[in-house]
Structure formats: C-alpha cells, structure tokens
PDB file of C-alpha atoms in Angstrom:
ATOM      1  CA  MET A 294     107.899  56.138 100.187  1.00 56.00           C
ATOM      2  CA  THR A 295     106.753  59.548  98.961  1.00 57.00           C
ATOM      3  CA  ALA A 296     107.568  62.848 100.628  1.00 58.00           C
ATOM      4  CA  PRO A 297     104.744  64.533 102.548  1.00 57.00           C
ATOM      5  CA  ILE A 298     102.870  67.299 100.739  1.00 61.00           C
ATOM      6  CA  SER A 299     103.121  70.800 102.178  1.00 73.00           C
ATOM      7  CA  ALA A 300      99.949  72.553 103.279  1.00 67.00           C
ATOM      8  CA  VAL A 301     100.387  75.074 100.469  1.00 72.00           C
ATOM      9  CA  GLU A 302     100.615  72.298  97.887  1.00 72.00           C
ATOM     10  CA  SER A 303      97.690  70.483  99.484  1.00 63.00           C
ATOM     11  CA  GLN A 304      95.560  73.613  99.182  1.00 67.00           C
ATOM     12  CA  ARG A 305      96.621  74.073  95.572  1.00 72.00           C
ATOM     13  CA  LEU A 306      95.774  70.473  94.672  1.00 65.00           C
ATOM     14  CA  ASP A 307      92.533  70.205  96.638  1.00 64.00           C
ATOM     15  CA  PRO A 308      91.319  73.591  97.931  1.00 71.00           C
ATOM     16  CA  GLN A 309      89.478  73.278 101.237  1.00 85.00           C
ATOM     17  CA  ILE A 310      88.297  75.911 103.702  1.00 94.00           C
ATOM     18  CA  GLY A 311      89.925  74.150 106.662  1.00 94.00           C
ATOM     19  CA  THR A 312      93.292  73.889 104.920  1.00 93.00           C
ATOM     20  CA  LEU A 313      93.169  77.573 104.032  1.00 95.00           C
ATOM     21  CA  LEU A 314      92.321  78.435 107.636  1.00 96.00           C
ATOM     22  CA  ASN A 315      95.255  76.382 108.903  1.00 94.00           C
ATOM     23  CA  LEU A 316      97.561  78.094 106.416  1.00 93.00           C
ATOM     24  CA  ALA A 317      96.332  81.484 107.599  1.00 95.00           C
ATOM     25  CA  LEU A 318      97.001  80.616 111.225  1.00 96.00           C
ATOM     26  CA  CYS A 319     100.484  79.344 110.345  1.00 93.00           C
ATOM     27  CA  HIS A 320     101.221  82.525 108.430  1.00 93.00           C
ATOM     28  CA  GLU A 321      99.973  84.578 111.373  1.00 96.00           C
ATOM     29  CA  ARG A 322     102.384  82.743 113.707  1.00 95.00           C
ATOM     30  CA  GLU A 323     105.185  83.367 111.190  1.00 95.00           C
ATOM     31  CA  ARG A 324     104.259  87.092 111.316  1.00 94.00           C
ATOM     32  CA  ARG A 325     103.326  87.094 107.638  1.00 93.00           C
ATOM     33  CA  VAL A 326     100.494  89.423 108.564  1.00 94.00           C
ATOM     34  CA  ALA A 327      99.326  90.506 105.111  1.00 92.00           C
ATOM     35  CA  THR A 328      99.278  86.933 103.805  1.00 92.00           C
ATOM     36  CA  ALA A 329      97.410  85.711 106.882  1.00 95.00           C
ATOM     37  CA  TRP A 330      94.887  88.566 106.628  1.00 94.00           C
ATOM     38  CA  VAL A 331      94.133  87.829 102.962  1.00 93.00           C
ATOM     39  CA  GLU A 332      93.678  84.128 103.700  1.00 94.00           C
ATOM     40  CA  LEU A 333      91.470  84.814 106.716  1.00 96.00           C
ATOM     41  CA  THR A 334      89.215  87.116 104.703  1.00 96.00           C
ATOM     42  CA  GLN A 335      88.967  84.401 102.042  1.00 96.00           C
ATOM     43  CA  VAL A 336      88.079  81.831 104.714  1.00 97.00           C
ATOM     44  CA  GLU A 337      85.423  84.173 106.080  1.00 97.00           C
ATOM     45  CA  THR A 338      83.792  84.527 102.663  1.00 96.00           C
ATOM     46  CA  LEU A 339      84.032  80.851 101.720  1.00 96.00           C
ATOM     47  CA  ALA A 340      82.839  79.630 105.109  1.00 97.00           C
ATOM     48  CA  ALA A 341      79.870  82.011 105.077  1.00 97.00           C
ATOM     49  CA  ARG A 342      78.880  80.776 101.603  1.00 97.00           C
ATOM     50  CA  ALA A 343      79.169  77.178 102.832  1.00 97.00           C
ATOM     51  CA  GLY A 344      76.999  77.870 105.889  1.00 97.00           C
ATOM     52  CA  GLN A 345      79.942  77.375 108.270  1.00 97.00           C
ATOM     53  CA  THR A 346      78.987  80.300 110.490  1.00 97.00           C
ATOM     54  CA  GLU A 347      81.316  79.500 113.403  1.00 97.00           C
ATOM     55  CA  ARG A 348      84.324  79.159 111.109  1.00 97.00           C
ATOM     56  CA  ALA A 349      83.360  82.369 109.273  1.00 98.00           C
ATOM     57  CA  ALA A 350      83.048  84.273 112.562  1.00 98.00           C
ATOM     58  CA  PHE A 351      86.383  82.917 113.811  1.00 98.00           C
ATOM     59  CA  ALA A 352      88.142  83.955 110.599  1.00 98.00           C
ATOM     60  CA  ALA A 353      86.516  87.401 110.700  1.00 98.00           C
ATOM     61  CA  ASP A 354      87.661  87.925 114.295  1.00 98.00           C
ATOM     62  CA  ARG A 355      91.251  86.888 113.506  1.00 97.00           C
ATOM     63  CA  ALA A 356      91.332  89.094 110.377  1.00 97.00           C
ATOM     64  CA  LYS A 357      90.012  92.072 112.350  1.00 97.00           C
ATOM     65  CA  ALA A 358      92.676  91.535 115.019  1.00 96.00           C
ATOM     66  CA  LEU A 359      95.376  91.638 112.334  1.00 96.00           C
ATOM     67  CA  GLU A 360      94.099  94.785 110.589  1.00 93.00           C
ATOM     68  CA  ARG A 361      95.988  97.190 112.828  1.00 91.00           C
ATOM     69  CA  GLU A 362      99.246  95.372 112.000  1.00 93.00           C
ATOM     70  CA  LEU A 363      98.793  95.424 108.231  1.00 91.00           C
ATOM     71  CA  PRO A 364     101.449  97.331 106.357  1.00 87.00           C
ATOM     72  CA  ARG A 365      99.977 100.270 104.468  1.00 86.00           C
ATOM     73  CA  LEU A 366     101.081 101.966 101.294  1.00 81.00           C
ATOM     74  CA  THR A 367      99.395 105.038  99.906  1.00 84.00           C
ATOM     75  CA  LEU A 368      99.981 106.072  96.318  1.00 80.00           C
ATOM     76  CA  VAL A 369      98.845 109.412  95.031  1.00 84.00           C
ATOM     77  CA  VAL A 370      98.129 109.377  91.307  1.00 83.00           C
ATOM     78  CA  ARG A 371      98.283 113.002  90.226  1.00 85.00           C
ATOM     79  CA  ASP A 372      97.547 112.387  86.545  1.00 85.00           C
ATOM     80  CA  PRO A 373      95.626 109.136  86.007  1.00 78.00           C
ATOM     81  CA  ALA A 374      95.490 109.884  82.275  1.00 78.00           C
ATOM     82  CA  ALA A 375      99.294 109.985  81.944  1.00 79.00           C
ATOM     83  CA  ALA A 376     100.481 107.924  78.995  1.00 79.00           C
ATOM     84  CA  GLY A 377     101.722 104.488  79.978  1.00 80.00           C
ATOM     85  CA  LEU A 378     100.845 104.800  83.661  1.00 83.00           C
ATOM     86  CA  ARG A 379     100.608 101.346  85.178  1.00 82.00           C
ATOM     87  CA  ILE A 380     100.669 100.211  88.811  1.00 83.00           C
ATOM     88  CA  GLU A 381     101.657  96.646  89.605  1.00 83.00           C
ATOM     89  CA  LEU A 382     101.407  94.780  92.884  1.00 76.00           C
ATOM     90  CA  ASP A 383     103.139  91.408  93.129  1.00 76.00           C
ATOM     91  CA  ALA A 384     103.303  91.154  89.331  1.00 79.00           C
ATOM     92  CA  THR A 385      99.578  91.909  89.035  1.00 84.00           C
ATOM     93  CA  THR A 386      98.587  95.083  87.236  1.00 84.00           C
ATOM     94  CA  LEU A 387      96.003  97.062  89.197  1.00 79.00           C
ATOM     95  CA  GLY A 388      93.180  98.485  87.163  1.00 77.00           C
ATOM     96  CA  SER A 389      92.700 102.233  87.272  1.00 74.00           C
ATOM     97  CA  ASP A 390      89.524 101.768  89.339  1.00 72.00           C
ATOM     98  CA  ALA A 391      91.789 100.459  92.153  1.00 70.00           C
ATOM     99  CA  TRP A 392      93.688 103.743  92.248  1.00 68.00           C
TER     100      TRP A 392
END
C-alpha cells in the first residue's frame, strides 16, 4: 500500500485549479495569509481564463478579504544605481523595476 499524496504534491504533479483553491483555503485556515492570498489570486486568474466565472469570483472575494491582513514591508532604495545592490525575496532576486 502506498502513502497518500499531500495536496501540495498533488498540485505539483498535476496542477489543477480546484486543487490550488483547496490549498489556498487550507492555508487561510492555518493563518498563512500571504500564501493563501497568492494562491487565491492565481486561482482567480486561472479560473477566469478557463471560463470558470463563479470560481474566479469566489477566489477574488476571498483574496480581497485577506488583503487587510497581509503583512507589509516597505523598502526605500535611496541609490538604485549603487554597485552590487540586490534585493531578494524568498531566494528570488527582484528586478530593479520591482523596487
């Protein structure tokens, strides 16, 4: 007998809008607000493209409800031309257009 696959692994192996939505709702219940918000905005976009208007609207409503709880960080870049300046977020380098 094989072990059950987690929802995260299921989404990685076979990405589906419904699985992503369920992950987002789980993350919201776990109070992983930023993760849930990102996933909900992805669901909104994917569902809209797929013509799933009710699912897109639901995801948009949930994402909007979470916006006020999102953690915020403001960085002020005083000299964007400074040699070697690099901003990373979760091991991803942000391009200068993002700051």
